[in-house]
Every structure is written in C-alpha cells, then in structure tokens.
Coordinates of C-alpha atoms and ligand atoms in Angstrom, one line a residue:
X1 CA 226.3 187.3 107.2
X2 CA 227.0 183.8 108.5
X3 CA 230.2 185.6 110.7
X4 CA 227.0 187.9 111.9
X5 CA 224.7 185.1 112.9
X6 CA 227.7 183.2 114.6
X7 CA 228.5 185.9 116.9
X8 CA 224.7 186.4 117.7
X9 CA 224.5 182.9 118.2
X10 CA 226.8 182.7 120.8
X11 CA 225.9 186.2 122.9
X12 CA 222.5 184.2 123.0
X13 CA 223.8 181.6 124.8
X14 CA 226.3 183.6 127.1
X15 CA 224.6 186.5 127.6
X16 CA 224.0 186.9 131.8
X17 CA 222.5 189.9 133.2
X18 CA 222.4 191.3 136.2
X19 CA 219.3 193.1 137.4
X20 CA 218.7 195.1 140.1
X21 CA 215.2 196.4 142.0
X22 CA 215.1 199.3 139.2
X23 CA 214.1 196.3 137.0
X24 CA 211.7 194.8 135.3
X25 CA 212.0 191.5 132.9
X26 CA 208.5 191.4 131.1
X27 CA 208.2 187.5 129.6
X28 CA 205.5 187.2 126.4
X29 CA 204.4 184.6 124.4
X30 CA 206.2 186.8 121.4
X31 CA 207.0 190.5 120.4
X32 CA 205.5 191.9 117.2
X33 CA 207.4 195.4 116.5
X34 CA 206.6 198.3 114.7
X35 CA 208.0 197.3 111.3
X36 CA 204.6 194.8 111.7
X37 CA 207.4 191.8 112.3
X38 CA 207.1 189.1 115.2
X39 CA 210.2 189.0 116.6
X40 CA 212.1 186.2 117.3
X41 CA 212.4 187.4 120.9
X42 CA 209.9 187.1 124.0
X43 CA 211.1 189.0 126.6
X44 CA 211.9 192.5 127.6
X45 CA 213.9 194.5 130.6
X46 CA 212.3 197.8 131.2
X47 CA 214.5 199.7 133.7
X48 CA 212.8 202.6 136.1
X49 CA 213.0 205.7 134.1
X50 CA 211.0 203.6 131.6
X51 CA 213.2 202.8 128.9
X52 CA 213.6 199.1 127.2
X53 CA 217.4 198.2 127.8
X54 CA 217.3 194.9 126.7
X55 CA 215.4 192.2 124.6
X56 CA 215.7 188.7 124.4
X57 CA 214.5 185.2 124.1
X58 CA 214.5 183.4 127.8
X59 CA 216.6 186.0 129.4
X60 CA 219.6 184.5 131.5
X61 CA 219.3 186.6 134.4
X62 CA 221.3 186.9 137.8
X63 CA 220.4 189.0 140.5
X64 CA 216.9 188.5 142.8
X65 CA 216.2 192.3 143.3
X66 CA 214.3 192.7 140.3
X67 CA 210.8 192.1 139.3
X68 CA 209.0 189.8 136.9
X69 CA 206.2 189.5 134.9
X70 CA 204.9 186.4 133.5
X71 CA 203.0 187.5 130.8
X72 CA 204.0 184.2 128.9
X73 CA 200.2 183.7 127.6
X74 CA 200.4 187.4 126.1
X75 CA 201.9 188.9 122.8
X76 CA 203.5 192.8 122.6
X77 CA 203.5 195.5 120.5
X78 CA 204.7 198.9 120.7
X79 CA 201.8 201.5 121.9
X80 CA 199.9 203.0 119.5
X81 CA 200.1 206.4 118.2
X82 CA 196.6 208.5 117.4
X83 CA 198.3 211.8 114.5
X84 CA 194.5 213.3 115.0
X85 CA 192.7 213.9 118.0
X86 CA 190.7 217.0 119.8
X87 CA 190.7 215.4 123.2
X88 CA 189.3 218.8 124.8
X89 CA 186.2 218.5 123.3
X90 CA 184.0 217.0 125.4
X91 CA 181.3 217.4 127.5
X92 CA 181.2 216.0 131.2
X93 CA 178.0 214.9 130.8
X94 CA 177.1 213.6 127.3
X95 CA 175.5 215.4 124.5
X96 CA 172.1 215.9 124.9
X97 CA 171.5 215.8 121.3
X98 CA 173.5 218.8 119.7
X99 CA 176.9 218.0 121.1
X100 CA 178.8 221.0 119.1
X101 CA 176.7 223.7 120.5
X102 CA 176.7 222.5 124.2
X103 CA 180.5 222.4 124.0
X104 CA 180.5 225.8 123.7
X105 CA 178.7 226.0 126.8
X106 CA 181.1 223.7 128.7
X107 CA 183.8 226.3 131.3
X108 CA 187.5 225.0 131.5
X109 CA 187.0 223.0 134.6
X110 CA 184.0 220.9 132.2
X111 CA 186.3 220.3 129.8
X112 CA 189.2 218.9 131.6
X113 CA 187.1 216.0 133.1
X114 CA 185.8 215.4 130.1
X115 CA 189.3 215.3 128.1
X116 CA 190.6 213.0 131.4
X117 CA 187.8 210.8 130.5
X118 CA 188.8 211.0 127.2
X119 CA 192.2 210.5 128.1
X120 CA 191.7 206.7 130.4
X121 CA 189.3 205.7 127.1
X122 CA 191.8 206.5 124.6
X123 CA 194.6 204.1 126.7
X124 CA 192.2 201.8 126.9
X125 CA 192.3 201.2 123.3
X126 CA 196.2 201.0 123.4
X127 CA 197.1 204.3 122.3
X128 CA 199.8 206.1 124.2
X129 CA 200.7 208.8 122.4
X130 CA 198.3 211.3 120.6
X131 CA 198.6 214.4 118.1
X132 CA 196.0 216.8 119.4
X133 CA 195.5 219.7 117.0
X134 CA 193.4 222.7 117.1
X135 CA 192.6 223.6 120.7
X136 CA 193.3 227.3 120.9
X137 CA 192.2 227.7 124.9
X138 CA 195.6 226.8 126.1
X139 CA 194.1 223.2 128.2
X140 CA 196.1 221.1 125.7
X141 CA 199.4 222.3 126.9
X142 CA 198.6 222.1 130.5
X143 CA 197.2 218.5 129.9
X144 CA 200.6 218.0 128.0
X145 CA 202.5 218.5 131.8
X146 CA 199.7 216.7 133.4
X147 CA 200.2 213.2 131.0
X148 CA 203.9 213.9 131.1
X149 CA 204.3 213.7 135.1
X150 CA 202.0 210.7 135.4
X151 CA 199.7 213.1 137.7
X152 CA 196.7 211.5 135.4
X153 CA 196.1 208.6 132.9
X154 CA 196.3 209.4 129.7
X155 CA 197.9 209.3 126.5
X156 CA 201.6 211.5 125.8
X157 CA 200.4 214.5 124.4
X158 CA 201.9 216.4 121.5
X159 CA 200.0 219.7 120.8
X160 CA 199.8 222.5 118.2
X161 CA 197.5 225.4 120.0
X162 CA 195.0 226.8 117.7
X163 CA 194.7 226.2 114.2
X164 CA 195.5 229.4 111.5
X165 CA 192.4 229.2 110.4
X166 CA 190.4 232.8 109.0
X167 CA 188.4 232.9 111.8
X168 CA 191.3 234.3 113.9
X169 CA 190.9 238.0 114.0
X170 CA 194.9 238.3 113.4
X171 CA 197.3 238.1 110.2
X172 CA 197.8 233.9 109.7
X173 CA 201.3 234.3 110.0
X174 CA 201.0 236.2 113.2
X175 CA 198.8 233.6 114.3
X176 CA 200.9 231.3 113.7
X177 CA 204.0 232.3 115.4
X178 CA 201.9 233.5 118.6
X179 CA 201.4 229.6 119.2
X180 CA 205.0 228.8 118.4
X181 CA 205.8 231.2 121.1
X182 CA 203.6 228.6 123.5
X183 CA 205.6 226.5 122.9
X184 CA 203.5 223.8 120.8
X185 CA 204.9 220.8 119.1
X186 CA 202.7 221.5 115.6
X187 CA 201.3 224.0 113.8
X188 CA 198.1 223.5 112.4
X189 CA 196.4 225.2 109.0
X190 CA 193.1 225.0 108.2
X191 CA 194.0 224.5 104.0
X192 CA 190.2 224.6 102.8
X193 CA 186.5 224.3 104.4
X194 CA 185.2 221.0 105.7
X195 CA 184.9 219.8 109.5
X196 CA 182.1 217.9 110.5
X197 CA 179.3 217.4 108.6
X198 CA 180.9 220.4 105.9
X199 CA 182.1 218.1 103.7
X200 CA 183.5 221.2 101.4
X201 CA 186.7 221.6 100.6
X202 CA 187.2 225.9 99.7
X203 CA 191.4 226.7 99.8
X204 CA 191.5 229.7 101.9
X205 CA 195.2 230.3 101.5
X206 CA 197.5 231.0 98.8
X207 CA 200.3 229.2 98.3
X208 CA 202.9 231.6 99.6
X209 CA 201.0 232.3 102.9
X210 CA 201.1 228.5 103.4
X211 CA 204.4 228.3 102.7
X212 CA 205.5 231.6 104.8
X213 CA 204.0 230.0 108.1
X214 CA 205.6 226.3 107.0
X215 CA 209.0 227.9 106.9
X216 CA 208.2 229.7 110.2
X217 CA 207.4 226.8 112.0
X218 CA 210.6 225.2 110.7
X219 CA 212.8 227.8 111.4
X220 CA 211.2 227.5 114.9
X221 CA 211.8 223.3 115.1
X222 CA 208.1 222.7 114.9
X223 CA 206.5 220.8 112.7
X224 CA 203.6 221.7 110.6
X225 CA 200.5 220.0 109.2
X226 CA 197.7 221.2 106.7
X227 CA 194.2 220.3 106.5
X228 CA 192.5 219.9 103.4
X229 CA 189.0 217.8 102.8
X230 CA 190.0 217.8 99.4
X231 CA 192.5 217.9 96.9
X232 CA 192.1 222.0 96.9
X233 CA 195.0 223.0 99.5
X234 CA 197.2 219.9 98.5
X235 CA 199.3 221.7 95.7
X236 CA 199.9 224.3 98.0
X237 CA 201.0 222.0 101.0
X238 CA 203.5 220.1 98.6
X239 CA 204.8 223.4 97.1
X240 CA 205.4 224.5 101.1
X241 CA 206.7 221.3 102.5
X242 CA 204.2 220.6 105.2
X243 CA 204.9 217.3 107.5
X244 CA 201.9 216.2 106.8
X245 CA 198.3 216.6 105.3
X246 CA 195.4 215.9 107.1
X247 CA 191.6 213.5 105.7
X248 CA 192.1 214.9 101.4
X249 CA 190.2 212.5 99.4
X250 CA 190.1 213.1 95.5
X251 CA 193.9 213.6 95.1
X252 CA 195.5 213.0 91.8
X253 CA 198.3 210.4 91.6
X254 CA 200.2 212.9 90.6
X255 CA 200.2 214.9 93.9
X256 CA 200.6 211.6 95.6
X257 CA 203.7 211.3 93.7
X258 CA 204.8 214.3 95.2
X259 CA 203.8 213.5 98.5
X260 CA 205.7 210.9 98.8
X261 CA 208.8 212.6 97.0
X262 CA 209.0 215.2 98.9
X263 CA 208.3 213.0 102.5
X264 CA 204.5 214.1 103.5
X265 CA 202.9 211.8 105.7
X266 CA 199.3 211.4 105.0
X267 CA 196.7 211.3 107.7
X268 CA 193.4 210.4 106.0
X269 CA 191.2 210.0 109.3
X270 CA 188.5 208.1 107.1
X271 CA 187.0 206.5 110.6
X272 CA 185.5 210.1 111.8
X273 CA 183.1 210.7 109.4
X274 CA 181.7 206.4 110.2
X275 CA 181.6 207.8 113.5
X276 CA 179.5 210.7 112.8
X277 CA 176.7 209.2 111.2
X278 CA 176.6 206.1 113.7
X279 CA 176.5 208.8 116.6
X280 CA 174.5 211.4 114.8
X281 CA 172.1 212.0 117.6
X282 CA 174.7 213.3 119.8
X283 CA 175.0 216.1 116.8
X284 CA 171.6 216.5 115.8
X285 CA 172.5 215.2 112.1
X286 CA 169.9 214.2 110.1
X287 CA 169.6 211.0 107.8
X288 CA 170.8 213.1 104.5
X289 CA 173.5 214.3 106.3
X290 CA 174.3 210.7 107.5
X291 CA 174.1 209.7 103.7
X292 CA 176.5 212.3 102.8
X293 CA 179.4 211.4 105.5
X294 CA 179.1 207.6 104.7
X295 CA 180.0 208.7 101.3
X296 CA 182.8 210.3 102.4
X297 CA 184.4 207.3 104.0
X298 CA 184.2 205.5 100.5
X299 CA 186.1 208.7 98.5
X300 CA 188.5 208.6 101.7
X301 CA 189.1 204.7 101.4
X302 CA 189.9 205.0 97.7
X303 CA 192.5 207.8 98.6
X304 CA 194.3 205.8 101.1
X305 CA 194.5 202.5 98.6
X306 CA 195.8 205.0 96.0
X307 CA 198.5 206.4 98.3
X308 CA 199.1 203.4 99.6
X309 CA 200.1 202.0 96.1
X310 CA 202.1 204.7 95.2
X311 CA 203.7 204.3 98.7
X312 CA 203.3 207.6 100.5
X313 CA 203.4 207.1 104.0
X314 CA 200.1 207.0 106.0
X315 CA 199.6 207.3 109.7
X316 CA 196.5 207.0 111.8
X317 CA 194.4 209.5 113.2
X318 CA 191.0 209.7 114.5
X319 CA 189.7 212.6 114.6
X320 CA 188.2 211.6 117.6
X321 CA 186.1 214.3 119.4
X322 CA 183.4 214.1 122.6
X323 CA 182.4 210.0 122.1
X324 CA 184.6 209.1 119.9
X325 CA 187.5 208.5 122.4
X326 CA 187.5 204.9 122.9
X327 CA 186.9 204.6 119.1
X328 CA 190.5 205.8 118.0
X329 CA 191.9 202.9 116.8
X330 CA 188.7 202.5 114.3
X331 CA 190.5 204.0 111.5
X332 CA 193.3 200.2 111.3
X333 CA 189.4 198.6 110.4
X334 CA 189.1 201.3 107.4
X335 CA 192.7 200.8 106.8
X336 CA 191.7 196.8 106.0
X337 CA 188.9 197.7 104.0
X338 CA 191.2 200.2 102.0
X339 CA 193.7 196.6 101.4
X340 CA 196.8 197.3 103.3
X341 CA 197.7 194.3 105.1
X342 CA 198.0 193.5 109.0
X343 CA 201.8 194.3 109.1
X344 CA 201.3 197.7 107.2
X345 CA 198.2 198.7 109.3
X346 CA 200.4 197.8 112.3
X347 CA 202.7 200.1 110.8
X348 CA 200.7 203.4 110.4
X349 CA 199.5 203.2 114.3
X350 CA 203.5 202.9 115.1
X351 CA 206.8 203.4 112.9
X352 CA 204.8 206.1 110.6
X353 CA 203.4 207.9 113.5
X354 CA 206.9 208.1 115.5
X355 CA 208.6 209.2 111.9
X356 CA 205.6 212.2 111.6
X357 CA 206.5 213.0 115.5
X358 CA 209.8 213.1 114.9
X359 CA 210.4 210.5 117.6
X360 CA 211.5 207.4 115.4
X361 CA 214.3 206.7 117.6
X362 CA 212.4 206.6 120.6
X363 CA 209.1 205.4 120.1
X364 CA 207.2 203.3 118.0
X365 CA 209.1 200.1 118.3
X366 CA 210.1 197.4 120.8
X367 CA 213.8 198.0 120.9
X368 CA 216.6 199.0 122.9
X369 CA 216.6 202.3 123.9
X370 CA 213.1 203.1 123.1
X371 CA 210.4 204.3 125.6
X372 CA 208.6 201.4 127.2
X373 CA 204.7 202.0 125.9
X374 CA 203.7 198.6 125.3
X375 CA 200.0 197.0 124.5
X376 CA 200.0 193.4 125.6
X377 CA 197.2 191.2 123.8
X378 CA 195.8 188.0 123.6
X379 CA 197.0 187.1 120.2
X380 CA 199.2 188.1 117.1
X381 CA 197.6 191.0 116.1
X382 CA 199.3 190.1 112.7
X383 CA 197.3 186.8 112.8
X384 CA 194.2 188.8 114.0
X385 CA 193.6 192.4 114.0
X386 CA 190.5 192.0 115.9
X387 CA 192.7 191.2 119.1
X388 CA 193.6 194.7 119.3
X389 CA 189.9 195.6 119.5
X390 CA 189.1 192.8 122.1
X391 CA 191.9 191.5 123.3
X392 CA 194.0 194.3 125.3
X393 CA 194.9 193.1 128.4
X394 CA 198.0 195.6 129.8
X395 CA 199.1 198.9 128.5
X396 CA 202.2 200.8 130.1
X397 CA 203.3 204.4 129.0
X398 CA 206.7 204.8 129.6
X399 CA 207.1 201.7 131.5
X400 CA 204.1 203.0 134.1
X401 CA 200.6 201.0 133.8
X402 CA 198.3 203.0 132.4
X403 CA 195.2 200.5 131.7
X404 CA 195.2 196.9 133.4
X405 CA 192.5 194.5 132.9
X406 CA 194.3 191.4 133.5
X407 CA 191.9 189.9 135.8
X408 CA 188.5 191.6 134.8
X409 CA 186.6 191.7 131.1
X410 CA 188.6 193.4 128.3
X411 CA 187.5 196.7 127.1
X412 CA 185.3 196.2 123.7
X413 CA 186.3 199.0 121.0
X414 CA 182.7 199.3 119.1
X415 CA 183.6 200.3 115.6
X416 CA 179.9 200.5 114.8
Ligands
ZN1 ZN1 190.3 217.3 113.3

C-alpha cells in the first residue's frame, strides 16, 4: 500500500501532458463520482470524441492548442441517469384538463415537439441518459438516432418499443420478439394492473410466459424489465431473472432477499404518483383519487427503506410523462425521505443506473475512459442535495453542452 501511494505520489508531481486543439482541460472546485465520493482530484481532460482521458489535481499541462475551462467555483458529477421515463407522451400544447385522452389525439409530428421539449427539460435537470419504456409507435427509436447524432438536445436514449402487455392483439412472446427485431435495448412486461391513477396490482402472466420472453430477450442480448405495482408479478420476475422490476410496493423481505441474490435492480419510481396528485388537473383526477396516490408514495417509501436495508440495488426513475419532464430527478427527494444517505442517493441516479444499462464501464462515473456527461454545480451535492435542484450551472453529454446557464438564472426543479 505505502509502495502504491509512493509511486502515485511521484506521477503527481511529474506527470506533463501534452494537449492538442482536440482538448479540453475542465478545472472544478472538486469531483464527486458515482460511488457518491469527492474525489481528491479537480480537474478533467475531455478529448473530442467526448471521452475523459485523464483526471487530476492541477494538471501540469504543455501545449497552447487546447482549450480551458475555469470552472474553479463549480463542483462535478457524473450525469444522471433517469431507468423510467415515457418521453413521447406529451402534448405540444399543455393538457387542457384530461391530459391522457388528448394524447391520443396528438399525430406523430405533436408528439415529437412535445418529447424535444421534454427532451431540453429533462437535461436541464442533469440527466443525460434515460430508460424510456413503453412506446410502441416506433418515435422512441428514431429519437434514439436523433439524441445520438447531436441533431437535437436531449438526453441518450435507451428504448424497449412497446410493452407485452394483453392489450396487444398477438401471443406475448410474439410480441415480444417483434420489438427485439427493432432493435430495442429493453423489453418491457406489463407483470400486473396499475398505471396511473390504477393503483391495482392483477398478475396477468404466469410464471413460465414471464420467463419464456426473459430468456428471449437474453438470448437476443437485451435486457428485460417487469412491472408490477405490487408484490403480485414479483415471484414470477425473480423465478425468470428479469434485470429489473419496476414501482412494487408491499414486497416481502423475503423476495427482496432474492432480488438482491439473484442481481435485480429495483426501480421504485415513488416520485410519479407525488406528481400526479400535485398536477391532477392536467388529468382530470379528483381529490379521492389524489388521496389514494399520496398513499401510494408512503407504501412505495417503505419498500425502498426495506430494500435498501437488505441491500438490493435501487436505481432512479421517474416515470415522468407530459409535465413531469423537468421533475425527473424528484424521485433522490423521496429517496431522502426513504433514509438513504446523500452518497447512496448519488448512487442510484449514477453507478446503479449504468450497472442496469449495462454500461458500468462507460458511464456513470468521472473516470478515465468513461463518456464525458457531466453536471457541474454550485456546491457538494453530498453536502447539499438541494444544489442539484437549484444549483445546475453546465451539463455536457458526451463532452457536447447540452444545457448552459452559466451567465443567466438556474433552472428551479419544483418538486411540489
Ligand atoms: Zn411507466
């Protein structure tokens, strides 16, 4: 260990690079990473093609071609990562009071502008990459090229098509692998009832069909995720080996146990149902209905301190539909309230998103060799959450800024 610290020691000192105009050196005030550490480093070189390839504390560098950036009165962390979103449902102009019928009334050309809007909102908040599940019109994967050439701001997008869900008029399995043909990143099943303001949770699948379409999407390199409002499709996700399950509340400890075991991620989304009832005039929800989701959230909060003490892995999602871009990162608040601490929180929105992705070696981290999607803030987020609510300053996606208010007012994530 010492031998290790003596060589680092002196590479610190010596160390000289030379950049060139495909450079940049980005100088901070300190880098917190994904593992929720601050780093004992404050700057970064990002090269063109948007990867970090190098970090450092004061930098020697020689060469004048490249550029700099003194953001010395900023902090850094890895861009955020959103496992739930449904970024194509929107509608260009606002709900006028029963936002789930008018989307059905909204042609493809409505619902792109409204998902780029969603798009610029959701960077805004410091979330560069998102999950987006259950879209089933094909706009998800075209958005997917869109995001991934720069064309517009947003968010990388990782997709799964339309959910299996019984609604489809073919076989699930058959459903399934038509959107594996698509080539998605994620299969989706709809485990049990519940979306919206159904706060049911009816299995619709047995446990062999669940597991027929997992092992489909594996054999096919996807990965696979189940949604279950309750503890009713769980047994049957564990028994398959889904990635991960989506919002169950009321889980035993047992089948946490086994979650963890067996390396489900959970995704709780306890934020969308706040959301809901504080926007439930853009739905047309009335005040019982409002009662009922708000109850929700508490079951939902319990689950997550419960998994959390057993130490399955969670990750954030949103849920976020129509308003509720600009919101996503409202589930690290219900993450506090559920106990996990700054680091940990930090840790679901970045390390436990990439691991779900399957991108662990390339994002979610401030490293070497990872892509360069970095939120810069006004303070230690692990000092202050709040910062990353109010403080956001500079966000770059693979290096490229994507949302820049360095010289005009923040933008304010209202979490209700
Ligand atoms: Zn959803």
């Amino acid at each position: 260990m010492l031998k290790h610290c003596a060589i680092t020691l002196v590479l610190g000192l010596t160390l000289n690079t030379t950049l060139t105009q495909a450079d940049t050196l980005y100088q901070t005030k300190g880098l917190i990473d994904g593992t929720g550490k601050l780093l004992n480093k404050t700057d970064f070189i990002v090269s063109n093609d948007g990867q970090i390839t190098q970090i450092g504390n004061q930098l020697k560098i020689t060469g004048s071609q490249h550029k700099t950036v003194d953001l010395k009165h900023l902090y850094a962390m890895p861009g955020l990562i959103d496992m739930h979103t449904h970024i194509t449902y929107g509608l260009p102009n606002g709900s006028k009071g029963n936002a789930w019928t008018e989307l059905g009334q909204v042609d493809e050309k409505g619902r792109r502008q409204a998902a780029l809007e969603n798009a610029r909102k959701t960077v805004a908040t410091g979330v560069t990459s998102i999950r987006d599940l259950n879209d089933g019109s094909g706009l998800d994967l075209k958005l997917r090229q869109v995001f991934a050439n720069h064309k517009e701001i947003g968010p990388r997008l990782f997709v799964s098509g339309g959910g299996v869900h019984p609604s489809r008029p073919v076989e699930p399995l058959d459903y399934a692998k038509s959107q594996i043909e698509l080539d998605v990143d994620w299969v989706k099943i709809f485990g049990t009832t519940g979306s919206a303001d159904d706060l049911t949770s009816k299995a619709y699948y047995d446990k062999d069909i669940v597991k027929s379409i997992t092992d489909a999407a594996h054999k096919a390199g996807k990965r696979i995720t189940l949604h279950s409002y309750g503890p009713e499709a769980v047994d049957a996700a564990i028994y398959a080996r889904v990635d991960s399950i989506e919002h169950a509340v009321g889980m035993s400890i047992k089948q946490m146990i086994a979650m963890r075991d067996n390396n489900i991620t959970y995704v709780p989304t306890i934020d969308h149902n706040r959301y809901y009832a504080d926007h439930r005039d853009e739905y047309g929800y009335t005040e019982e209905i409002d009662k009922n989701l708000r109850t929700f959230v508490k079951k939902n909060t319990q689950a997550v301190a419960g998994a959390h003490s057993v130490g399955v892995s969670i990750a954030t999602g949103s849920d976020a539909v129509f308003s509720g871009f600009g919101e996503n990162t409202c589930e690290l608040k219900q993450f506090k309230a559920a106990g996990l601490s700054n680091a940990d929180i930090i840790q679901t929105a970045t390390v436990n998103g990439a691991n779900l992705l399957g991108q662990k070696s390339q994002l979610g981290r401030i490293k070497e060799g990872y892509i360069a999607d970095i939120v810069f803030l006004e303070e230690n987020p692990l000092d202050n959450l709040d910062t990353l609510f109010n403080g956001i300053r500079l966000v770059l996606r693979d290096g490229k800024v994507v949302h820049d208010v360095r010289n005009s007012e923040p933008f304010i994530v209202n979490c209700g």
